[in-house]
């Protein structure tokens, strides 16, 4: 099978402190959960329950408010102790329900009754997905009903792209999900096709996971999915939309097919779609990779949304050494958290505790023009120059030289021997540059 | 950048490369090994020169740090520059000149342009040019009796060798190989070269542990090679840069190197060209310096080929024994132009689209 990949830059990233896809377990049910009402890019969901109220497992506790917002459900049954104001790791402030587990589970351990969705229209499916609070199960967590609505309104040809790409070992939770819930992922794909009106699926997988592709294809036959598989490279950031589009453009050219517009979905999202539509379950749990050198026993755990990360670390045997950094996401693109009470949300793919050795030093020194950043930039930018322009507040010039094209993969920053915050500073400069451009053209700020 | 806490806002949580400071300390270690080898056969005079350079470098860096409130001593660049500079000095020169040269290198060449990474000229080269052309007599006297000075004197006298061998001319001038050289050369000839149908002339082995007059770099070739292996093995340097430099340079020496010495086309002595005149220091410690190098691989290749050409011209046609250092300095001059060209050609908007 031909391998497609992006044209330049990128890095090969291996991390022995990430859990293996063989080390999985189902997480314990948390005695106390913190369920944020913002787990999506839009407005905070409006609370529909009050402090002291009893809630059932899967009951709505926050209702979506406008575009980009999604419904929030109780992941465990119990009593709402209080609502707190919570600063998330991404800097946003949100209300969060503190829930103490009490009472019986209505879905956990019960036989899943399968709901026949074949007769539902795309709009019915979208309504169902919105009702169950299904969002992309990774950042930024856009509601899938909105994605499908947009796709359905499009008149041009479109293709649903399933991103089963592992360019980062911290995406292992997706791999485990593929191993354990393949049939749900395939059914989720069938539902997604129906809900979006798209009639072509590309299953994009990484080199080395050909077995997953074969099993997916076999399973897809049950639903007669219009499926094509595409193998891509494992170099980071292959999973990124821009780099994936580049690889798929090459595929289009080589195969002589026209893909049209692309709608990207991850496998965790597809499983959540299946749960919502076929099993009438809102998003209440997800697979999370837990690791880092400071952790005793790295694992992939299936945990309830709202479980505090401190509890999850404890379930992995606690810390083997004092962690220097705790973050969510991946070491390559993750965001640091300062509180072990930070909850697992719908978009949390991994959490990790890094040791000092793993960080590789934090002392910054002046740039020595080694050129490592230029060599790995997948966009073909000159991060060193953009960084220096940004530090001198020459944001308009930086924008002209390509700062706006930076998609923040962080390759430059990861490899910088002077430990300069290249990617972070360039993206800040790009935001300022964009505002300058808008203000110059009289547009909205 | 020092002292700014960006740990919260940064996105990548890890770094995967050898830090700048470690690189600098490795360059320092490599240079120190050369100084050590040289000082074992000159009653530690090389060590005193290096010590004078390092103490001055550290002091100047500290003073500059105090005035600018940016303490950069920990990055190791001052020590590395001072040590590399000391390698370029004759081992018999007074340590005071090492002090002057380092002062110029760190204060003027490095810091007047903004410090580490912003200097257009390699500080060590800057210091060396300053000493060499400010006190040419001192420099020349300190090198009296060295193979390269002797070779230049003999050539001026009109003494040449029909085979174009510098060792042949030096033999006429009275340079004799050591007993060790004879034993090692004989052993290599009988065990390795005889099987290849070749024979190595005597005299080269001495240059790996040279104890005569010369610059410190030429007196520590054995440990210099060990140090470069360390630097390259830790994979933070682009190995192809010194390799390309040495390939171009030795090819030119092989093709045309014998002509000025009375030999014929294609019989130049490559080994002598490599082991003397600071060629290896220029290739491994200076051509590799990223701060004074181009942005892209193409730009680096252009500069490296140009530098190798210039090194050959300066040394074999200009008859300057340390042509490799002059070539690096000349290459540094053109780097800003190359960078400008690279910015438009490789990182401009048109290229990306």
CSV table of C-alpha atoms in Angstrom, one decimal, chain A residues 8 11-13 325 327 331-336 338 352 354 358-361 363-372 374 379-382 384-385 387 391 399-402 405 410 413-421 424 427, chain B residues 1-21 23-24 70 72 74-75 114-118 235-238 289-296 335 339-340 343 346-349 351-353:
chain,number,residue,atom,x,y,z
A,8,UNK,CA,8.5,19.0,4.8
A,11,UNK,CA,9.6,15.2,13.9
A,12,UNK,CA,9.7,11.5,14.8
A,13,UNK,CA,8.5,11.3,18.4
A,325,UNK,CA,4.9,19.4,35.5
A,327,UNK,CA,-0.4,18.6,32.0
A,331,UNK,CA,3.8,16.5,25.9
A,332,UNK,CA,3.9,18.0,22.4
A,333,UNK,CA,0.8,20.1,22.5
A,334,UNK,CA,-0.5,19.7,26.0
A,335,UNK,CA,-1.4,22.4,28.5
A,336,UNK,CA,-0.1,22.6,32.0
A,338,UNK,CA,-1.8,23.5,38.5
A,352,UNK,CA,0.7,13.1,32.3
A,354,UNK,CA,6.6,14.8,33.9
A,358,UNK,CA,11.9,14.3,30.8
A,359,UNK,CA,11.3,18.1,30.4
A,360,UNK,CA,14.8,18.6,29.1
A,361,UNK,CA,15.6,21.8,31.0
A,363,UNK,CA,16.4,27.7,31.3
A,364,UNK,CA,16.2,29.8,28.2
A,365,UNK,CA,19.3,31.3,26.6
A,366,UNK,CA,19.8,33.4,23.5
A,367,UNK,CA,19.2,32.0,20.1
A,368,UNK,CA,22.3,30.6,18.5
A,369,UNK,CA,20.8,30.4,15.0
A,370,UNK,CA,21.3,26.6,14.9
A,371,UNK,CA,18.5,26.3,12.3
A,372,UNK,CA,16.8,23.3,14.0
A,374,UNK,CA,13.6,25.9,10.4
A,379,UNK,CA,4.8,25.1,7.1
A,380,UNK,CA,8.3,26.2,5.9
A,381,UNK,CA,8.5,29.2,8.1
A,382,UNK,CA,11.6,30.8,9.6
A,384,UNK,CA,13.8,32.1,14.5
A,385,UNK,CA,13.1,35.3,12.5
A,387,UNK,CA,10.3,34.9,17.1
A,391,UNK,CA,9.8,40.0,20.6
A,399,UNK,CA,2.4,38.5,9.9
A,400,UNK,CA,3.7,39.4,6.4
A,401,UNK,CA,6.4,36.9,6.8
A,402,UNK,CA,4.0,34.1,7.6
A,405,UNK,CA,0.3,30.5,8.8
A,410,UNK,CA,5.3,23.3,18.4
A,413,UNK,CA,9.9,24.8,20.2
A,414,UNK,CA,10.4,21.1,21.1
A,415,UNK,CA,13.7,21.1,19.2
A,416,UNK,CA,15.0,24.5,20.2
A,417,UNK,CA,18.3,23.9,22.1
A,418,UNK,CA,18.0,27.4,23.6
A,419,UNK,CA,14.6,26.4,25.0
A,420,UNK,CA,13.0,29.5,23.5
A,421,UNK,CA,9.1,29.6,23.5
A,424,UNK,CA,4.0,30.2,21.8
A,427,UNK,CA,1.1,32.5,17.8
B,1,UNK,CA,15.1,35.8,27.7
B,2,UNK,CA,16.7,34.8,31.0
B,3,UNK,CA,14.6,34.9,34.0
B,4,UNK,CA,11.2,35.1,32.2
B,5,UNK,CA,8.8,32.4,33.4
B,6,UNK,CA,7.0,31.2,30.4
B,7,UNK,CA,6.3,27.7,31.8
B,8,UNK,CA,2.5,28.3,32.1
B,9,UNK,CA,1.8,29.7,28.7
B,10,UNK,CA,4.0,27.4,26.7
B,11,UNK,CA,2.4,24.6,24.7
B,12,UNK,CA,5.1,21.9,24.2
B,13,UNK,CA,5.9,20.5,27.6
B,14,UNK,CA,9.1,18.8,26.7
B,15,UNK,CA,12.3,19.5,24.7
B,16,UNK,CA,14.1,16.9,22.7
B,17,UNK,CA,17.5,18.3,21.9
B,18,UNK,CA,20.8,18.8,23.7
B,19,UNK,CA,20.6,22.3,25.3
B,20,UNK,CA,22.7,25.1,24.0
B,21,UNK,CA,24.7,25.3,27.3
B,23,UNK,CA,26.7,22.1,23.4
B,24,UNK,CA,28.9,25.0,24.5
B,70,UNK,CA,21.5,39.6,31.8
B,72,UNK,CA,24.8,34.7,30.5
B,74,UNK,CA,25.9,29.7,32.5
B,75,UNK,CA,25.3,29.3,28.7
B,114,UNK,CA,24.1,42.0,21.2
B,115,UNK,CA,25.7,38.9,22.6
B,116,UNK,CA,25.3,35.2,21.8
B,117,UNK,CA,23.9,34.4,18.4
B,118,UNK,CA,23.9,38.0,17.1
B,235,UNK,CA,24.4,14.5,17.3
B,236,UNK,CA,23.9,18.1,17.8
B,237,UNK,CA,26.1,19.2,14.9
B,238,UNK,CA,25.5,18.8,11.2
B,289,UNK,CA,29.4,27.5,14.6
B,290,UNK,CA,25.7,28.1,13.9
B,291,UNK,CA,25.7,31.7,15.2
B,292,UNK,CA,27.9,32.8,12.2
B,293,UNK,CA,26.4,30.3,9.7
B,294,UNK,CA,23.6,30.5,7.1
B,295,UNK,CA,20.0,29.5,7.7
B,296,UNK,CA,19.5,26.7,5.3
B,335,UNK,CA,26.9,35.1,5.8
B,339,UNK,CA,20.9,34.8,5.0
B,340,UNK,CA,19.0,37.6,3.3
B,343,UNK,CA,15.0,34.5,3.7
B,346,UNK,CA,13.5,29.5,1.1
B,347,UNK,CA,11.2,31.0,3.7
B,348,UNK,CA,9.3,33.6,1.7
B,349,UNK,CA,5.6,33.5,1.1
B,351,UNK,CA,8.1,29.5,-1.7
B,352,UNK,CA,5.6,28.3,0.9
B,353,UNK,CA,2.6,28.6,-1.3
